[in-house]
mmCIF file of C-alpha atoms in Angstrom:
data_model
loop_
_atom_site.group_PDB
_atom_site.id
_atom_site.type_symbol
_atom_site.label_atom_id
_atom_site.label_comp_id
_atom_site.label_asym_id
_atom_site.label_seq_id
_atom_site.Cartn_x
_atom_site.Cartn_y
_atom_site.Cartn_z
ATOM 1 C CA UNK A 1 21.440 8.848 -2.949
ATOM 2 C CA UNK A 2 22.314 7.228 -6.516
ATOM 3 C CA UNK A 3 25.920 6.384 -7.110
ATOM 4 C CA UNK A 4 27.733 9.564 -8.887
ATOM 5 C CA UNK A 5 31.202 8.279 -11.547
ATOM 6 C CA UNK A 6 33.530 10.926 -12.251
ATOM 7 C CA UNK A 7 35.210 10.321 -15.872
ATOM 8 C CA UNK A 8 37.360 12.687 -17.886
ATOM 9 C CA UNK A 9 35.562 15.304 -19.386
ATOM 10 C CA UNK A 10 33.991 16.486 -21.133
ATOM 11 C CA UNK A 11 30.966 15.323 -22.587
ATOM 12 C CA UNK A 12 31.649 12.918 -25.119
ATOM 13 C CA UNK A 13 35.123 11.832 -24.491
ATOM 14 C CA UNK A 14 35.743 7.967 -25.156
ATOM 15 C CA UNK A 15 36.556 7.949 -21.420
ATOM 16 C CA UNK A 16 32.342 8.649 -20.692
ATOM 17 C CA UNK A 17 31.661 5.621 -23.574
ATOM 18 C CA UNK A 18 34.338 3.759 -21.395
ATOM 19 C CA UNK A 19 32.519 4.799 -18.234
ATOM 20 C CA UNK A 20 29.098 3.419 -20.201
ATOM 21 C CA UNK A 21 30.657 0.088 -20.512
ATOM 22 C CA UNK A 22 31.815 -0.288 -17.028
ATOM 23 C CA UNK A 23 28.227 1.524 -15.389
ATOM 24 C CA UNK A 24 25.886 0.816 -17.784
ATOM 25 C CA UNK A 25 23.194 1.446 -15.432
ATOM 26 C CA UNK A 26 24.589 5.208 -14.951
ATOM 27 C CA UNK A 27 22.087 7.772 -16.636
ATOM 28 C CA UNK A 28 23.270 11.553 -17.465
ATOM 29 C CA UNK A 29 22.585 12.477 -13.979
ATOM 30 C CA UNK A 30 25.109 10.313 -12.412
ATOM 31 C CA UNK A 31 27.837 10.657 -14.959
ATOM 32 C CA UNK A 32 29.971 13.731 -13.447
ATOM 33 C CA UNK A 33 32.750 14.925 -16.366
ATOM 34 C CA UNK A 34 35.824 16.272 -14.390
ATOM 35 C CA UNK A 35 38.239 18.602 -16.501
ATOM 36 C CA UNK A 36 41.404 16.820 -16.058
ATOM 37 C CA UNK A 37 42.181 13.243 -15.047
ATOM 38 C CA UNK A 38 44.015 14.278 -11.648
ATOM 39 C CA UNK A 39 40.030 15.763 -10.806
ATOM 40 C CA UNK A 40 38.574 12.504 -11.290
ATOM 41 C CA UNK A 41 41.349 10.833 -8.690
ATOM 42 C CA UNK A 42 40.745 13.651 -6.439
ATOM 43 C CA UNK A 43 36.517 13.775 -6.706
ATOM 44 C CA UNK A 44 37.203 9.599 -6.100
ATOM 45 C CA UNK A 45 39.621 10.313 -2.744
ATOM 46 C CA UNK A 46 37.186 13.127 -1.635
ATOM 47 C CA UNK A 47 34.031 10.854 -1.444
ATOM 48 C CA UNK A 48 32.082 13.326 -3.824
ATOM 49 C CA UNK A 49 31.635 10.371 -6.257
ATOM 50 C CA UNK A 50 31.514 6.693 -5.579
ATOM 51 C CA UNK A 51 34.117 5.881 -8.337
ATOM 52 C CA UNK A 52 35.735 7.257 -11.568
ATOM 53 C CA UNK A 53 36.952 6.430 -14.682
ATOM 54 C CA UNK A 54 40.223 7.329 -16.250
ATOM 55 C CA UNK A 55 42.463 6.259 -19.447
ATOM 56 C CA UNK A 56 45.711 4.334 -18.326
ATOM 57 C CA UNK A 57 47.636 2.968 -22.144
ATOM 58 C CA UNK A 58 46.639 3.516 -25.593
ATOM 59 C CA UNK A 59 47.797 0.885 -27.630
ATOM 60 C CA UNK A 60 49.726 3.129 -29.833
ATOM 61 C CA UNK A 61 51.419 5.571 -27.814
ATOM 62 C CA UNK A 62 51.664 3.354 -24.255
ATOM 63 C CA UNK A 63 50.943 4.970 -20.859
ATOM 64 C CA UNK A 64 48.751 7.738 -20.273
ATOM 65 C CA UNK A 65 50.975 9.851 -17.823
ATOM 66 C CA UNK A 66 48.904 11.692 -15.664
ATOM 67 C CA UNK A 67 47.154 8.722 -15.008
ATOM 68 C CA UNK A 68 50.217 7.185 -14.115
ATOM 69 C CA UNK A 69 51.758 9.815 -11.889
ATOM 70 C CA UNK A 70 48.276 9.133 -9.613
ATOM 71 C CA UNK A 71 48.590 5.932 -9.259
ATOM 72 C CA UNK A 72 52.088 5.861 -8.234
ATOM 73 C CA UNK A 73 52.803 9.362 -5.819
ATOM 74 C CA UNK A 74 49.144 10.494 -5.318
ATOM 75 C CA UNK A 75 47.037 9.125 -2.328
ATOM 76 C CA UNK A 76 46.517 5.226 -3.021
ATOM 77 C CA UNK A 77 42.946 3.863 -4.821
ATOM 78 C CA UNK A 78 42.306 0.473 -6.019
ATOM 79 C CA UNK A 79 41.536 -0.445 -9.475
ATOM 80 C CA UNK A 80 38.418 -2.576 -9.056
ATOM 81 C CA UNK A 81 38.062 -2.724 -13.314
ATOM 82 C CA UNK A 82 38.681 -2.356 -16.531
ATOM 83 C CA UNK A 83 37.526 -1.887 -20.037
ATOM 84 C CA UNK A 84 39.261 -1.364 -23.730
ATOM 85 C CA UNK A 85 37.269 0.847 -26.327
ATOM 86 C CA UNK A 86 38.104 0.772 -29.751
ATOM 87 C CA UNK A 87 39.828 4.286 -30.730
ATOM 88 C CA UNK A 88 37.860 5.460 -34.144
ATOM 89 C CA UNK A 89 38.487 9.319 -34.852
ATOM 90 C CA UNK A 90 36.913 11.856 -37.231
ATOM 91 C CA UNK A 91 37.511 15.584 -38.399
ATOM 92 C CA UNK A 92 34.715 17.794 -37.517
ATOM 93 C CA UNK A 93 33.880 21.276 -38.155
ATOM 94 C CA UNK A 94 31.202 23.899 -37.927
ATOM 95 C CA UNK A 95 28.262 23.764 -40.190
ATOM 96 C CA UNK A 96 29.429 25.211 -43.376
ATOM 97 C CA UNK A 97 33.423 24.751 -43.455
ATOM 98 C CA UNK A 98 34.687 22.441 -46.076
ATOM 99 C CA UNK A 99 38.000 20.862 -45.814
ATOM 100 C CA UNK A 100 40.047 23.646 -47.562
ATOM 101 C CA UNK A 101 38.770 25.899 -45.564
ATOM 102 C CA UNK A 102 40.877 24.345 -42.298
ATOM 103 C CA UNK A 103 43.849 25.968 -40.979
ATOM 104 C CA UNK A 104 44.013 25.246 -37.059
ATOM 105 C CA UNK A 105 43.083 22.021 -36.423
ATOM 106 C CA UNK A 106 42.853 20.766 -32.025
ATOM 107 C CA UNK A 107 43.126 17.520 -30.514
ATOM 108 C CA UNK A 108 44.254 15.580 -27.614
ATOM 109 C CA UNK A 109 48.130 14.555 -27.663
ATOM 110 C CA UNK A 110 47.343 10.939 -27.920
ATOM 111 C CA UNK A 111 44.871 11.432 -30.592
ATOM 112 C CA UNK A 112 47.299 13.767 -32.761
ATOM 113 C CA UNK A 113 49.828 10.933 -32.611
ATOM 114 C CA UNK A 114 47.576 8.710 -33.978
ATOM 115 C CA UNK A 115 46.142 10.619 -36.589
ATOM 116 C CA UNK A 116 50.046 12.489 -37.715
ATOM 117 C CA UNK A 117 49.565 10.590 -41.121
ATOM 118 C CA UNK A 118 46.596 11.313 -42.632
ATOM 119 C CA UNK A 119 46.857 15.125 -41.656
ATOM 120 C CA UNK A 120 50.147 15.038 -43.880
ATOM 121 C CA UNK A 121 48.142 13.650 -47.195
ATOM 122 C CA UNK A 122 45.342 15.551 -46.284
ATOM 123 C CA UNK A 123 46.067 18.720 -44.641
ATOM 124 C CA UNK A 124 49.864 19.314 -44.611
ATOM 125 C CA UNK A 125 49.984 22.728 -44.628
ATOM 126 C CA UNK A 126 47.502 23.012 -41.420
ATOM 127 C CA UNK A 127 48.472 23.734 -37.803
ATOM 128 C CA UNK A 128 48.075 21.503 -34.963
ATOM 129 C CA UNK A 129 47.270 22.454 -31.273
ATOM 130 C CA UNK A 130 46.819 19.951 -28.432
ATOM 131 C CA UNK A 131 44.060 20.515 -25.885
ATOM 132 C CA UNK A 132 43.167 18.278 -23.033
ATOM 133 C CA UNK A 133 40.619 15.848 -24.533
ATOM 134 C CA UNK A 134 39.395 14.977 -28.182
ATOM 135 C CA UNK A 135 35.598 16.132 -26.251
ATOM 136 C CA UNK A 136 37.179 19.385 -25.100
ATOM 137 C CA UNK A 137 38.475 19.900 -29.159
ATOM 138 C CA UNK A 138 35.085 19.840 -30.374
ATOM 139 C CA UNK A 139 33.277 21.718 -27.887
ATOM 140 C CA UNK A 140 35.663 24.489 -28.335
ATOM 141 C CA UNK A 141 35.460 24.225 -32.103
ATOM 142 C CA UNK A 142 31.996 24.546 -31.608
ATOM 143 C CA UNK A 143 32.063 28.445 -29.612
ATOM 144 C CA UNK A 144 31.883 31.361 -31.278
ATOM 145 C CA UNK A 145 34.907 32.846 -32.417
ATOM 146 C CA UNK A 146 36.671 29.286 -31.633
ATOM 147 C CA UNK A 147 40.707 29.770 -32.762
ATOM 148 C CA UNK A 148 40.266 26.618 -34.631
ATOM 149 C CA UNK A 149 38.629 25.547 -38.360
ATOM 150 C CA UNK A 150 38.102 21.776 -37.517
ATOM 151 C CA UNK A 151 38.695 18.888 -34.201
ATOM 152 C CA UNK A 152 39.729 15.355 -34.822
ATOM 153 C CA UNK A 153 37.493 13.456 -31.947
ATOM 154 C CA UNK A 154 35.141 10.515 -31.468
ATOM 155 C CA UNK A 155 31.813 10.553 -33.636
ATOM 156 C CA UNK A 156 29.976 10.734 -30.696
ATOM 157 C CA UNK A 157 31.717 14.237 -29.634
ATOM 158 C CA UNK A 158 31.237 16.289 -32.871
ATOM 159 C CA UNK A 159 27.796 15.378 -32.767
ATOM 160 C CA UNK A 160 26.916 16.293 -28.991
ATOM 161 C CA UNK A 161 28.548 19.370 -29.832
ATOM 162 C CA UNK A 162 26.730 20.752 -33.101
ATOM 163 C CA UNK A 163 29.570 19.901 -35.905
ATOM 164 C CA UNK A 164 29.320 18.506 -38.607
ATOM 165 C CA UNK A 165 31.713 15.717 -40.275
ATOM 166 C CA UNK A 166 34.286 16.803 -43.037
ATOM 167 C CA UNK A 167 35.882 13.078 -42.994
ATOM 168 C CA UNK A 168 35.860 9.648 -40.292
ATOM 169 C CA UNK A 169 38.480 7.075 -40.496
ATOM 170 C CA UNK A 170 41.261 9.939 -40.176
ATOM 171 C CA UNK A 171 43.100 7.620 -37.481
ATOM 172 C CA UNK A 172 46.355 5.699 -39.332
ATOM 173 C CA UNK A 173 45.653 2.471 -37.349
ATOM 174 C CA UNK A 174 42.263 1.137 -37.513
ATOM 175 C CA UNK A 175 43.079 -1.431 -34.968
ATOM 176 C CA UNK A 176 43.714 1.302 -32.049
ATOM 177 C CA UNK A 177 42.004 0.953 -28.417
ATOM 178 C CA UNK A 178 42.444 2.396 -25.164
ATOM 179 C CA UNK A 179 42.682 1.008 -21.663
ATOM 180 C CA UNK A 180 40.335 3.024 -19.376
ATOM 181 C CA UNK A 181 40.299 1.512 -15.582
ATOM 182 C CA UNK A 182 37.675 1.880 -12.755
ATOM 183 C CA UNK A 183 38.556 3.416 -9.375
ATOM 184 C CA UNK A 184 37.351 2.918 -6.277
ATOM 185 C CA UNK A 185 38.020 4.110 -2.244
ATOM 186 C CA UNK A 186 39.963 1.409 -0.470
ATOM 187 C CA UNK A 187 37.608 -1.724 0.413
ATOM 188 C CA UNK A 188 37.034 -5.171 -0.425
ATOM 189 C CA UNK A 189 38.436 -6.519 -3.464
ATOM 190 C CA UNK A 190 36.620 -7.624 -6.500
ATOM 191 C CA UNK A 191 36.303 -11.559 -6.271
ATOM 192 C CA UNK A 192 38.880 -13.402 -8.474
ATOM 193 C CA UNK A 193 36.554 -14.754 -11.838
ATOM 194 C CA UNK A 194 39.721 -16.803 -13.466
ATOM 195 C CA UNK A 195 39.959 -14.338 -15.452
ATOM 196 C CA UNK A 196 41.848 -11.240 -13.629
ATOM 197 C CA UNK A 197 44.320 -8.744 -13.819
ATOM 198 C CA UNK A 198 46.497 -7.410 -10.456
ATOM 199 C CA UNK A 199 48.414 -4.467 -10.706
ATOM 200 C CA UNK A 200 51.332 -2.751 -8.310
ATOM 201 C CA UNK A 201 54.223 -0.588 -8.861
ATOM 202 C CA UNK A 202 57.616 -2.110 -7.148
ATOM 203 C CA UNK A 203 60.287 0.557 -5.799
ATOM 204 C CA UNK A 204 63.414 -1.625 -5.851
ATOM 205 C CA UNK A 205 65.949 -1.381 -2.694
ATOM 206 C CA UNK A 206 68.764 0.287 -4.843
ATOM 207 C CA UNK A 207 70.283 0.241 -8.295
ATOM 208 C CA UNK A 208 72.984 -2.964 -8.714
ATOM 209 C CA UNK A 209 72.928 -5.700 -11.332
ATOM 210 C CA UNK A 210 70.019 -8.013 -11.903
ATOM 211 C CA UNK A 211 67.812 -5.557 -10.077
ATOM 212 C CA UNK A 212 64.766 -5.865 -12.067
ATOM 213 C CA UNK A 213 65.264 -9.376 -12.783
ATOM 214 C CA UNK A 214 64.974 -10.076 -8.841
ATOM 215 C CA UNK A 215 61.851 -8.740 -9.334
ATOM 216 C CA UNK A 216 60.537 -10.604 -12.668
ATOM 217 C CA UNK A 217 61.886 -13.932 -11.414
ATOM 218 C CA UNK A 218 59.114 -13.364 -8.086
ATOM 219 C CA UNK A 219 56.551 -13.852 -11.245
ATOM 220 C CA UNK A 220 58.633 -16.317 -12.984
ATOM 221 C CA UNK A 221 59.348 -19.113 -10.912
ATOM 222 C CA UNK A 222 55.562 -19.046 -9.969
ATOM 223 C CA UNK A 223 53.485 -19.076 -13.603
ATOM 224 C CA UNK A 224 52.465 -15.504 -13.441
ATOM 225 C CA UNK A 225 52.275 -14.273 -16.643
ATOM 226 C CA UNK A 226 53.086 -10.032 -16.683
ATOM 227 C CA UNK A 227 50.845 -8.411 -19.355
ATOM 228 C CA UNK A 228 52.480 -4.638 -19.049
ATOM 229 C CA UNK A 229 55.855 -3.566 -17.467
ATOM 230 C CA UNK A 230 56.787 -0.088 -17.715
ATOM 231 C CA UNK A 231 59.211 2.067 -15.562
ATOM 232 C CA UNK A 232 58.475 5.619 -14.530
ATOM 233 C CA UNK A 233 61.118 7.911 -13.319
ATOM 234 C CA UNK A 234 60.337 8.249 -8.890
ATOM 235 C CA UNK A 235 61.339 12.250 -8.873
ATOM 236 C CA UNK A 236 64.344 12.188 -6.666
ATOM 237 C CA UNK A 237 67.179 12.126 -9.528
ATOM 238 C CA UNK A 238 68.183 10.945 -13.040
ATOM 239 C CA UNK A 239 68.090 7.180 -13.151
ATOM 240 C CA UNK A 240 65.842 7.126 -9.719
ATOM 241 C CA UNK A 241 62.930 4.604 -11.210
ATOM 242 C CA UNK A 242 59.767 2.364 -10.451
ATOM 243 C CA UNK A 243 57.794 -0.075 -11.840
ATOM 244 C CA UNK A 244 54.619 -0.531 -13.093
ATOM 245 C CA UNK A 245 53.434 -3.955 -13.170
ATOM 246 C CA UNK A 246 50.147 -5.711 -14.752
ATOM 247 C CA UNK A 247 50.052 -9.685 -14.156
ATOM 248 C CA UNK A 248 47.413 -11.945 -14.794
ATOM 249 C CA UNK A 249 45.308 -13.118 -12.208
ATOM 250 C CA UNK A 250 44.214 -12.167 -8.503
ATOM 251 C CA UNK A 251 45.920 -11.803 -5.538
ATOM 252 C CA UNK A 252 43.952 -14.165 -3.875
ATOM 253 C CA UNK A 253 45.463 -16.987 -5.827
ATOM 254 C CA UNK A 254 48.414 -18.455 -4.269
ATOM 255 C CA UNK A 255 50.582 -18.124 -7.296
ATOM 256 C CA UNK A 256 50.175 -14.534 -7.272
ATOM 257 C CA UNK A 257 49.762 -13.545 -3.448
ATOM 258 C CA UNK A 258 53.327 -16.068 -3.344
ATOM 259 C CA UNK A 259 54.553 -13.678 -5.973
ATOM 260 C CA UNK A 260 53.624 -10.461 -3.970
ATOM 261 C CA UNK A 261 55.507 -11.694 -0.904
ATOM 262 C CA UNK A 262 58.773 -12.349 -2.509
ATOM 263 C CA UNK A 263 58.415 -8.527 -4.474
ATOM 264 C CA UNK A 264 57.879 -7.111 -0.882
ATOM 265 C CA UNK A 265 60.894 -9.093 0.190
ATOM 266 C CA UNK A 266 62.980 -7.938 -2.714
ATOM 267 C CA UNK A 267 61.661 -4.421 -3.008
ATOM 268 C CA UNK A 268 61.749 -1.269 -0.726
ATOM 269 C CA UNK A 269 58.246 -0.688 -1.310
ATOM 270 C CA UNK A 270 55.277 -2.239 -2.993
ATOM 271 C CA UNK A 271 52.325 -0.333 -3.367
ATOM 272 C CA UNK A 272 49.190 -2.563 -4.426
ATOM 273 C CA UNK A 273 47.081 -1.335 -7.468
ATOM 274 C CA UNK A 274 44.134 -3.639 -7.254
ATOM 275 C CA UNK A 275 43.067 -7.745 -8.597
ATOM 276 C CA UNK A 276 39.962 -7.338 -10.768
ATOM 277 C CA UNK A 277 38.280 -9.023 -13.712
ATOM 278 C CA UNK A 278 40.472 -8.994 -16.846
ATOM 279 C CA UNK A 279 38.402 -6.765 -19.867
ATOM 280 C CA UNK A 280 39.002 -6.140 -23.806
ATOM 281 C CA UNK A 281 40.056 -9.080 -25.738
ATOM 282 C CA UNK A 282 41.070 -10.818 -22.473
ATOM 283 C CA UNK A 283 40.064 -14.798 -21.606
ATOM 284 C CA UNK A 284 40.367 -16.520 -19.316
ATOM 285 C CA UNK A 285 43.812 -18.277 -18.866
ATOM 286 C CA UNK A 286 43.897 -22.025 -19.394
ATOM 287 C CA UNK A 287 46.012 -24.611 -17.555
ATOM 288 C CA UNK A 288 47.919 -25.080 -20.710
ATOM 289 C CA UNK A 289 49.384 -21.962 -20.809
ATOM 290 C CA UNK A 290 50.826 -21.952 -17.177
ATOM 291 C CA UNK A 291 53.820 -24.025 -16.095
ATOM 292 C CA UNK A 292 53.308 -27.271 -14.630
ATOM 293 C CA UNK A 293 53.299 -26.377 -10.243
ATOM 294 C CA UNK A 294 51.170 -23.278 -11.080
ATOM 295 C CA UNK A 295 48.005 -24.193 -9.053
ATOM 296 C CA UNK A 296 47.020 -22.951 -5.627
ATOM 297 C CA UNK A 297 46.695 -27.175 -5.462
ATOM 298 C CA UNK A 298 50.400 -27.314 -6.454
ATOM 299 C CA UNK A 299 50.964 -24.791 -3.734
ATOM 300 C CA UNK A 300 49.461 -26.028 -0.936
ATOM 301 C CA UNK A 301 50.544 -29.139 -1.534
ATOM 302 C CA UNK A 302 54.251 -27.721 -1.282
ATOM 303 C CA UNK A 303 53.119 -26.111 1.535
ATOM 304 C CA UNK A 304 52.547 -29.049 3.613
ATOM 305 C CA UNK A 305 55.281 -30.967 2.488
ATOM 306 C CA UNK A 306 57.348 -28.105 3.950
ATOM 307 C CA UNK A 307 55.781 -28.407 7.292
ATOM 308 C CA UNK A 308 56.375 -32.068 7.449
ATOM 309 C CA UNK A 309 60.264 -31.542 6.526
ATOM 310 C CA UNK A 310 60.422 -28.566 9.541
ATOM 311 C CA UNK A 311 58.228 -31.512 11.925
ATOM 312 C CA UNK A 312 61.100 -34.109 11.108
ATOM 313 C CA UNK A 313 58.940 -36.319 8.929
ATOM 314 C CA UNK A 314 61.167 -37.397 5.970
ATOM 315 C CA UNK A 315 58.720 -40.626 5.061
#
């Protein structure tokens, strides 16, 4: 059987040019659009597909919360990759409607907040409504009797979907991206490339002082670098929170599998996201930017030296 990835429907969503990146040997057949992002976690944990793709921060408006909900209360999957496509949107519309002629416009939330600026010099007086992906906007654009004039979506969208563009470059940061990841069944681990990410959420014991700096010093004191931190409310009462954690490089490095331990110590749970190669802009990081004591050399050295001290021998 050929491998099946489920990505965030439907077609034409930057999550399927995300999943194009990150399979590019995956032909239409084996690309399965789910219509929501908790379907693609589920079709994953199910076994009906062999992984799936699914958005996890936009660089303008942060975490993508369903995404984040999964991966912290839903049934664990690793994140064996990643990829960052560049967010680019345009206002399409049937054949035929000009840009006066739009009243209703649809969207996805992210894409809405990233577009709020140019829809106030160009169409201020138009509604907005929020559907579940910048795909799903143009497709339903595109059905008869649709409820709305015009969809702000990828290029690639208002094509597959018969439209025609009344303006691109509607976005009011050119420089957007988005951060889709890769999910896999529990298994073996990517192999660390020097150039990886590992990511886990941390449940500290209980709220008191210096909390989350018992945590950040684990990283600290070892070189490890933390490239997102973002808290998420756990669900059993106001001020009830968890962690989310990205760090650069990969748990089998004795920095960061040092740096694990001592969160697990500190922490009433861990739960382990996944070490895989780093993608976007990411390169690999260079001794000069880590601490001096920041190599798995500097650590095993340390590590015998210990031994000797417990042994007696103080030569």
């Amino acid at each position: 059987m050929p491998n099946r990835y489920a990505y965030l429907g439907p077609e034409g969503t930057f999550t399927e040019a995300a999943l194009r990146d990150l399979r590019p040997d995956a032909d239409d057949r084996s690309r399965i659009p789910c219509d929501g992002v908790g379907a693609v976690f589920e079709a994953v944990r199910a076994g009906v597909v062999d992984g799936g793709v699914v958005p996890l921060e936009n660089s303008v408006e942060g975490g993508v919360t369903t995404t984040i909900a999964e991966l912290v209360n839903g049934e664990p999957l690793l994140i064996t990759g990643e990829t960052a496509v560049p967010v680019e949107f345009a206002l399409f519309a049937r054949p035929g409607t000009v840009l006066e002629d739009v009243k209703r416009v649809a969207t996805h939330p992210h894409a809405l907040a990233q577009c709020r600026g140019w829809l106030a010099r160009n169409l201020p007086d138009a509604d907005t409504h929020t559907v579940s992906s910048t795909a799903a906007a143009a497709r339903a654009v595109a059905e008869p009797g649709a409820p709305y004039e015009a969809a702000i979506c990828a290029v690639i969208a208002g094509e597959r979907y018969g439209l025609h563009s009344l303006a691109t470059g509607v976005g009011d940061r050119s420089d957007a991206a988005t951060r889709f990841i890769y999910l896999s069944r529990a298994g073996t681990l990517p192999e660390p490339t020097g150039a990886d990410r590992t990511s886990l959420v941390a449940f500290i014991t209980d709220d008191h002082p210096g909390a989350l700096i018992e945590v950040l010093n684990q990283f600290a004191v070892r070189g490890v670098n933390l490239t997102r931190l973002e808290s998420r409310p756990i669900g059993d009462g106001l001020g009830s929170y968890c962690f989310c954690i990205d760090a650069e490089g990969h748990v089998a490095e004795a920095r960061v599998g040092e740096a694990l331990m001592g969160i697990r110590r500190v922490c009433r749970d861990v739960r382990f996201l996944g070490s895989y190669p780093r993608g976007g802009r990411n390169t690999e990081i260079t001794p000069a930017m880590r601490p001096r004591s920041a190599t798995d050399a500097d650590f095993a050295e340390a590590e015998l030296w210990l031994a000797r001290i417990r042994a007696g021998d103080i030569d």
